[in-house]
PDB file of C-alpha atoms in Angstrom:
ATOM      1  CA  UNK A   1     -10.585 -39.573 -13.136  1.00  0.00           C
ATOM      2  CA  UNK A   2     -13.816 -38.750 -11.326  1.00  0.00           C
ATOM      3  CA  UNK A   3     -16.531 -36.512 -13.244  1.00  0.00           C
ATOM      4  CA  UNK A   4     -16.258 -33.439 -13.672  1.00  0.00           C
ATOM      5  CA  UNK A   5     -18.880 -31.057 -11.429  1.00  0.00           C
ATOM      6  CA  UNK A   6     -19.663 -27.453 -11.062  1.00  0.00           C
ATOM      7  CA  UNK A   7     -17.641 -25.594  -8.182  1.00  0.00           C
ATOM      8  CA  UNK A   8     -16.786 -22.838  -5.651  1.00  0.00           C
ATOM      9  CA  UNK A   9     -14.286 -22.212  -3.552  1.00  0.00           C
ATOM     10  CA  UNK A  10     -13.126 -18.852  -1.524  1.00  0.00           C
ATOM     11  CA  UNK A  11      -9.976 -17.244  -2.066  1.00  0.00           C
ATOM     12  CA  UNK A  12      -9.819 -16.293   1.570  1.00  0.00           C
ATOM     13  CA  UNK A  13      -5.984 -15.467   1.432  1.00  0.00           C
ATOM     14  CA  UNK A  14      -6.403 -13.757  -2.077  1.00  0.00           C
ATOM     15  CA  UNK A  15      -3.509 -10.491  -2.769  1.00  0.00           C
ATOM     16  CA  UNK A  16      -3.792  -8.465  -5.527  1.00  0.00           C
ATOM     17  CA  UNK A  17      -0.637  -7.361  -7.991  1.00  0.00           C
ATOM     18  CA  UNK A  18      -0.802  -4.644 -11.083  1.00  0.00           C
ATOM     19  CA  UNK A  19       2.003  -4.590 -13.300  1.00  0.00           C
ATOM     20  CA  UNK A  20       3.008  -3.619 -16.639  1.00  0.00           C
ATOM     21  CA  UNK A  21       5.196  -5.335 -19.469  1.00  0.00           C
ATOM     22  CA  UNK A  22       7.548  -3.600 -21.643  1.00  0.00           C
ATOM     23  CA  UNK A  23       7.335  -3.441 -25.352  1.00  0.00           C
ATOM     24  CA  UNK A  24       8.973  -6.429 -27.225  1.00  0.00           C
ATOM     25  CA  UNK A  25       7.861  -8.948 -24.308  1.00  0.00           C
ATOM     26  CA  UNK A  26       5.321 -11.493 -24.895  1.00  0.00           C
ATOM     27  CA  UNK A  27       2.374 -11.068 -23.610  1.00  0.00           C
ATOM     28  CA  UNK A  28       1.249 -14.320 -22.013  1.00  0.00           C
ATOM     29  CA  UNK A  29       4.651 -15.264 -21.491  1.00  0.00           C
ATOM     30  CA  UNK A  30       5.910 -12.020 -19.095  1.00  0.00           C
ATOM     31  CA  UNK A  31       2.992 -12.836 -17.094  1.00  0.00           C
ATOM     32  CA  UNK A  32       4.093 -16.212 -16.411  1.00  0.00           C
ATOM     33  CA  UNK A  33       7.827 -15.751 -15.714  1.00  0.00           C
ATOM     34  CA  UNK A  34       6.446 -12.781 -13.307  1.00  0.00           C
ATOM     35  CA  UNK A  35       3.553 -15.115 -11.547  1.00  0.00           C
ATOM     36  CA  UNK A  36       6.418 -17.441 -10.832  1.00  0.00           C
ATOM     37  CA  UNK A  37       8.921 -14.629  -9.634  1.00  0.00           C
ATOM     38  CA  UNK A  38       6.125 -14.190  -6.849  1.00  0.00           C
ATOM     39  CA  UNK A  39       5.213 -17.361  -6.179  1.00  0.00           C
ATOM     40  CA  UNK A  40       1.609 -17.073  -7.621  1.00  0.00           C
ATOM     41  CA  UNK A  41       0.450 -20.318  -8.755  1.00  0.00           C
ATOM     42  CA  UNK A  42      -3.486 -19.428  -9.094  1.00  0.00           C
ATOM     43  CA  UNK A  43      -5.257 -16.406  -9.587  1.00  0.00           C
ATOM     44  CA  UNK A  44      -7.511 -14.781 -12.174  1.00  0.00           C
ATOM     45  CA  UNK A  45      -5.684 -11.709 -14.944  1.00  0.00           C
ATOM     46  CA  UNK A  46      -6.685  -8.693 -16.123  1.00  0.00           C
ATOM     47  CA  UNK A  47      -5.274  -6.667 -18.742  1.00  0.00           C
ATOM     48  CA  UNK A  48      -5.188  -4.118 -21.431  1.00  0.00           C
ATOM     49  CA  UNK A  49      -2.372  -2.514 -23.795  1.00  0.00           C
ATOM     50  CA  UNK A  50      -1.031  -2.597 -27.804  1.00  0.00           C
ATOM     51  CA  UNK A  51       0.463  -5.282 -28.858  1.00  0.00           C
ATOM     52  CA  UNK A  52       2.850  -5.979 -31.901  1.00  0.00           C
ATOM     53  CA  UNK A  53       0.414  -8.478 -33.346  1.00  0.00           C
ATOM     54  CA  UNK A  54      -1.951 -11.194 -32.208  1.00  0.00           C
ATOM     55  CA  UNK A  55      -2.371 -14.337 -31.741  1.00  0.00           C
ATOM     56  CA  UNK A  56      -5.591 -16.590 -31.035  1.00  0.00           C
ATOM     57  CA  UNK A  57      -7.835 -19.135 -31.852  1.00  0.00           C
ATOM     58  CA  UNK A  58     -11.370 -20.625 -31.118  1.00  0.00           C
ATOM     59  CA  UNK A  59     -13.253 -23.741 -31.282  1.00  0.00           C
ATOM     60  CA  UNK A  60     -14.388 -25.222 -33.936  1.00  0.00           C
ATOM     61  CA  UNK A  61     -17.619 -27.149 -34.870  1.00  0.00           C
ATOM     62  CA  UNK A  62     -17.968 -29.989 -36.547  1.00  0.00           C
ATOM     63  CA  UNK A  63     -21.645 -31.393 -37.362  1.00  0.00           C
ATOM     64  CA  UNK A  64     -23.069 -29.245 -34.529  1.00  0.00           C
ATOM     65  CA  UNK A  65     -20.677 -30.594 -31.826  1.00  0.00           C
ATOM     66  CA  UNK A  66     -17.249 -28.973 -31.094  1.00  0.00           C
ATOM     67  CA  UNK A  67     -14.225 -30.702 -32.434  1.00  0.00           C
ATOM     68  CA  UNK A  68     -11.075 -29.179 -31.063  1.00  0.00           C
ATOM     69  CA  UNK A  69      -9.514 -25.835 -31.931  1.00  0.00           C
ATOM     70  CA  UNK A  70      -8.922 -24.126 -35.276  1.00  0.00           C
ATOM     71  CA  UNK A  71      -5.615 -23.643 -36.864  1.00  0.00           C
ATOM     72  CA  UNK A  72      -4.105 -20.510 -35.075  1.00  0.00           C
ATOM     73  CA  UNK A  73      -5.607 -16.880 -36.429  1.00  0.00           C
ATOM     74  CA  UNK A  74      -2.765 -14.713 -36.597  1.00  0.00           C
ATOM     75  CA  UNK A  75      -3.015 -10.792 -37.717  1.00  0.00           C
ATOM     76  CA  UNK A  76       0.346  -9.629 -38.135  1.00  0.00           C
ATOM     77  CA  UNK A  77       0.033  -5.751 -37.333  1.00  0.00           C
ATOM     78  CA  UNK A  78      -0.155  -3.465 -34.613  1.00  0.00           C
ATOM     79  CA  UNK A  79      -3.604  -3.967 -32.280  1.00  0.00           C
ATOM     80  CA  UNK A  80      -4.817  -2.627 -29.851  1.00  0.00           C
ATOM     81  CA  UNK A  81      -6.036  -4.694 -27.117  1.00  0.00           C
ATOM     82  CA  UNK A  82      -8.871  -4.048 -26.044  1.00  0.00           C
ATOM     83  CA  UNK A  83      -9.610  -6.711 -23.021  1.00  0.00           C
ATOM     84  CA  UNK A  84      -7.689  -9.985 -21.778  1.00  0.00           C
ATOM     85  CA  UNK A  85      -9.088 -12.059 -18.977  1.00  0.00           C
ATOM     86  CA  UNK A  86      -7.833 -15.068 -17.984  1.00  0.00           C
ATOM     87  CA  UNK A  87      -6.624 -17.777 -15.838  1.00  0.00           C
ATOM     88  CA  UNK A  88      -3.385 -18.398 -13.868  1.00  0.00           C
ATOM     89  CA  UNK A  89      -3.172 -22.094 -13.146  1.00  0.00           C
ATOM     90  CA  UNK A  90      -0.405 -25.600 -13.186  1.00  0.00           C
ATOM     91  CA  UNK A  91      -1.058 -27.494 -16.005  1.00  0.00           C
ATOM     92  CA  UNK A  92      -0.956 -31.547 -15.978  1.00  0.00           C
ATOM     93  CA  UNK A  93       2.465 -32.071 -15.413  1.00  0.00           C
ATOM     94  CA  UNK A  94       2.939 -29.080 -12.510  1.00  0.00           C
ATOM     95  CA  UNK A  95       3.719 -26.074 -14.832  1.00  0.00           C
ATOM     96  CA  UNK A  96       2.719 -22.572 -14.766  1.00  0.00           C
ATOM     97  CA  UNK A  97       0.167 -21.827 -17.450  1.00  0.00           C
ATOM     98  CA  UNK A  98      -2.715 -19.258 -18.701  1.00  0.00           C
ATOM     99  CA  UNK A  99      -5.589 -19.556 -19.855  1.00  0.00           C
ATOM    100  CA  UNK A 100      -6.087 -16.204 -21.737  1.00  0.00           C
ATOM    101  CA  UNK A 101      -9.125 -15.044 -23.761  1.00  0.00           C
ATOM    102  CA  UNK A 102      -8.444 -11.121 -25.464  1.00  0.00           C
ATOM    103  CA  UNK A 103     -10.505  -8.510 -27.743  1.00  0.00           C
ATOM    104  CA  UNK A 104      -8.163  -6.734 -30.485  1.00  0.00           C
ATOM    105  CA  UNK A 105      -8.947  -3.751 -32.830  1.00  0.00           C
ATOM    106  CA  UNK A 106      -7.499  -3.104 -35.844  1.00  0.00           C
ATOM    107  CA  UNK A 107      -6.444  -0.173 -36.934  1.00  0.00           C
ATOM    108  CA  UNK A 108      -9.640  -0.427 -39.551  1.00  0.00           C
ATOM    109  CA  UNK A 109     -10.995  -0.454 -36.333  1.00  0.00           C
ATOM    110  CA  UNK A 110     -12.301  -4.053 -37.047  1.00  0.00           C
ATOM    111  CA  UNK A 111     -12.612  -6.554 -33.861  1.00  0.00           C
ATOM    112  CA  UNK A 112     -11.562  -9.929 -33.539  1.00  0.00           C
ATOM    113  CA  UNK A 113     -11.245 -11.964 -30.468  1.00  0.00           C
ATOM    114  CA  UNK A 114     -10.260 -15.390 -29.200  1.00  0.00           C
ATOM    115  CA  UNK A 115      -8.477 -17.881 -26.767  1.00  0.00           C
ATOM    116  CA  UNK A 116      -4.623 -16.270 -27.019  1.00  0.00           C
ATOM    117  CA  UNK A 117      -1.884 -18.109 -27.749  1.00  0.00           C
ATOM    118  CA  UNK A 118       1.525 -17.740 -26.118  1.00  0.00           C
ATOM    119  CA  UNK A 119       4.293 -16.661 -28.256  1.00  0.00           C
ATOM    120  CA  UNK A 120       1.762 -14.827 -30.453  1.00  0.00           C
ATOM    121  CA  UNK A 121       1.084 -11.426 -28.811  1.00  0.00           C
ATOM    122  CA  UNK A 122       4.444  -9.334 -28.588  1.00  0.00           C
ATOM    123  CA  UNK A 123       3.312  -5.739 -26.395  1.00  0.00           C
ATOM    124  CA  UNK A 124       3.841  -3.180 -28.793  1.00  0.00           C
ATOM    125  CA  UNK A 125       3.835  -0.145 -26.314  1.00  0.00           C
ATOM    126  CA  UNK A 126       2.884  -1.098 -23.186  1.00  0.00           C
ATOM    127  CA  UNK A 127       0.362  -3.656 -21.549  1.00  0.00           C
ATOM    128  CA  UNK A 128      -0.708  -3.067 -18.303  1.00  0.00           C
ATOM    129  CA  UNK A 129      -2.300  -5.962 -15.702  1.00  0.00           C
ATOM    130  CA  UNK A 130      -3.790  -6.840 -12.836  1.00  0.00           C
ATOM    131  CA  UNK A 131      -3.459 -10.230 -11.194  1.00  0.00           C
ATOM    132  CA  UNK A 132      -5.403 -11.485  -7.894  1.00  0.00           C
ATOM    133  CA  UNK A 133      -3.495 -14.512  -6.724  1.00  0.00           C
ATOM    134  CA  UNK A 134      -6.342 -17.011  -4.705  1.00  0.00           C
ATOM    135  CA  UNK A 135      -4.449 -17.595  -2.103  1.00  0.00           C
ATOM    136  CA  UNK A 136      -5.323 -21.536  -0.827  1.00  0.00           C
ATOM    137  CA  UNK A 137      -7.340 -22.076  -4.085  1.00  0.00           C
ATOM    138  CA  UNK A 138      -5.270 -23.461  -6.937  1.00  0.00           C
ATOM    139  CA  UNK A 139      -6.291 -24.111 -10.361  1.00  0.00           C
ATOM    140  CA  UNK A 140      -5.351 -27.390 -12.683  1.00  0.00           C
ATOM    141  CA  UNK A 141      -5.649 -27.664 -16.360  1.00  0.00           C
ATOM    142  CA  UNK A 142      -6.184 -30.881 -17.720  1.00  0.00           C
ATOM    143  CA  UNK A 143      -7.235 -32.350 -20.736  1.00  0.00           C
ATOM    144  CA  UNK A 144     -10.935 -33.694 -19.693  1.00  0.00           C
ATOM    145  CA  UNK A 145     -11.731 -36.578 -22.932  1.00  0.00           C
ATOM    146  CA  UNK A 146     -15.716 -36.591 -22.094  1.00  0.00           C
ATOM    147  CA  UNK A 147     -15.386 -32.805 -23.572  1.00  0.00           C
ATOM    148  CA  UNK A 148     -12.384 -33.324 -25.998  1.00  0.00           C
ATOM    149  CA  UNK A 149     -10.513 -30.324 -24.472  1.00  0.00           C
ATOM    150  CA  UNK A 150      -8.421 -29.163 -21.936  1.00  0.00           C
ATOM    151  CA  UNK A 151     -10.432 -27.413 -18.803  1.00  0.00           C
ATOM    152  CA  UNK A 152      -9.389 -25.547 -15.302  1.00  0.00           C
ATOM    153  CA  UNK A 153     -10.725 -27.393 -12.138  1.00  0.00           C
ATOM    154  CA  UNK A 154      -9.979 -25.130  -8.941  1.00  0.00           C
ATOM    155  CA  UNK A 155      -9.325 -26.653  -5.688  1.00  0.00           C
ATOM    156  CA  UNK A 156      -8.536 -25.702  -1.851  1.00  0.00           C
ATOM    157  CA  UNK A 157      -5.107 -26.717  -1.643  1.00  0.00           C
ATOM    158  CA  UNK A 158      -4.804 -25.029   2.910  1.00  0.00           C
ATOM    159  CA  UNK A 159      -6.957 -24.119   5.943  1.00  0.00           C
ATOM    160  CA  UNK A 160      -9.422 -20.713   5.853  1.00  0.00           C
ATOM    161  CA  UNK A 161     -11.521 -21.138   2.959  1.00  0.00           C
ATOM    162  CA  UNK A 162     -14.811 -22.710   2.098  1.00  0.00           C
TER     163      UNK A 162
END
């Protein structure tokens, strides 16, 4: 695998989609069953909503360096969420996936926030979305070993695009 570099590429066939997900559905999920209904396969997500409870993690540290993720923070009651933005890519072996980062309040009005976890976040009421497919960019998530975690290289996969 060659090194991994800073990038750039233009979306210049990029459509935008806004959507909503019924309560009961998973979050992270419904997005991806609805991405592949359209045929999106890269694009950047948006959302906001209430959700059931949450699910998320973050990195962890380990004598100053990072060292993988920490075991999954889960607050089982109804949160609202505040702000998800994420990543619609194919992981390593050609699948669907996002990469989903959130802000949730407690009722105690407490904040917690981390990298979301599919299966974790059931919508409570309603979560509503936005997703802007990039066209002839596509994203790939791979595990990258020089960083110890799994990271989103983007690509121009057709013709009209820098």
């Amino acid at each position: 695998m060659k090194e991994r570099v800073s990038h750039l590429f233009k979306a210049s066939e990029s459509q935008t989609y806004f959507g909503s997900i019924c309560a009961g559905e998973d979050l992270m999920d419904k997005i991806i069953e609805l991405c592949e209904q359209h045929g999106i396969r890269s694009g950047m997500v948006t959302c906001i909503g209430s959700l059931k409870q949450a699910g998320f993690t973050v990195f962890k540290m380990k004598n100053g360096c990072t060292d993988g993720y920490a075991p999954p923070t889960v607050i089982a009651e109804p949160v609202e969420l505040i702000q998800a933005t994420g990543f619609i890519c194919e992981d390593e072996h050609g699948k669907l996936d996002l990469h989903l980062h959130g802000i949730i309040e407690k009722q105690d009005e407490t904040v917690s926030a981390g990298h979301f976890l599919r299966g974790y976040n059931k919508v409570c009421i309603t979560a509503e979305y936005c997703v802007i497919s990039a066209g002839h960019v596509t994203g790939k998530r791979h595990y990258d070993p020089s960083l110890g975690y799994k990271v989103i290289n983007f690509h121009h996969s057709g013709v009209g695009g820098d």
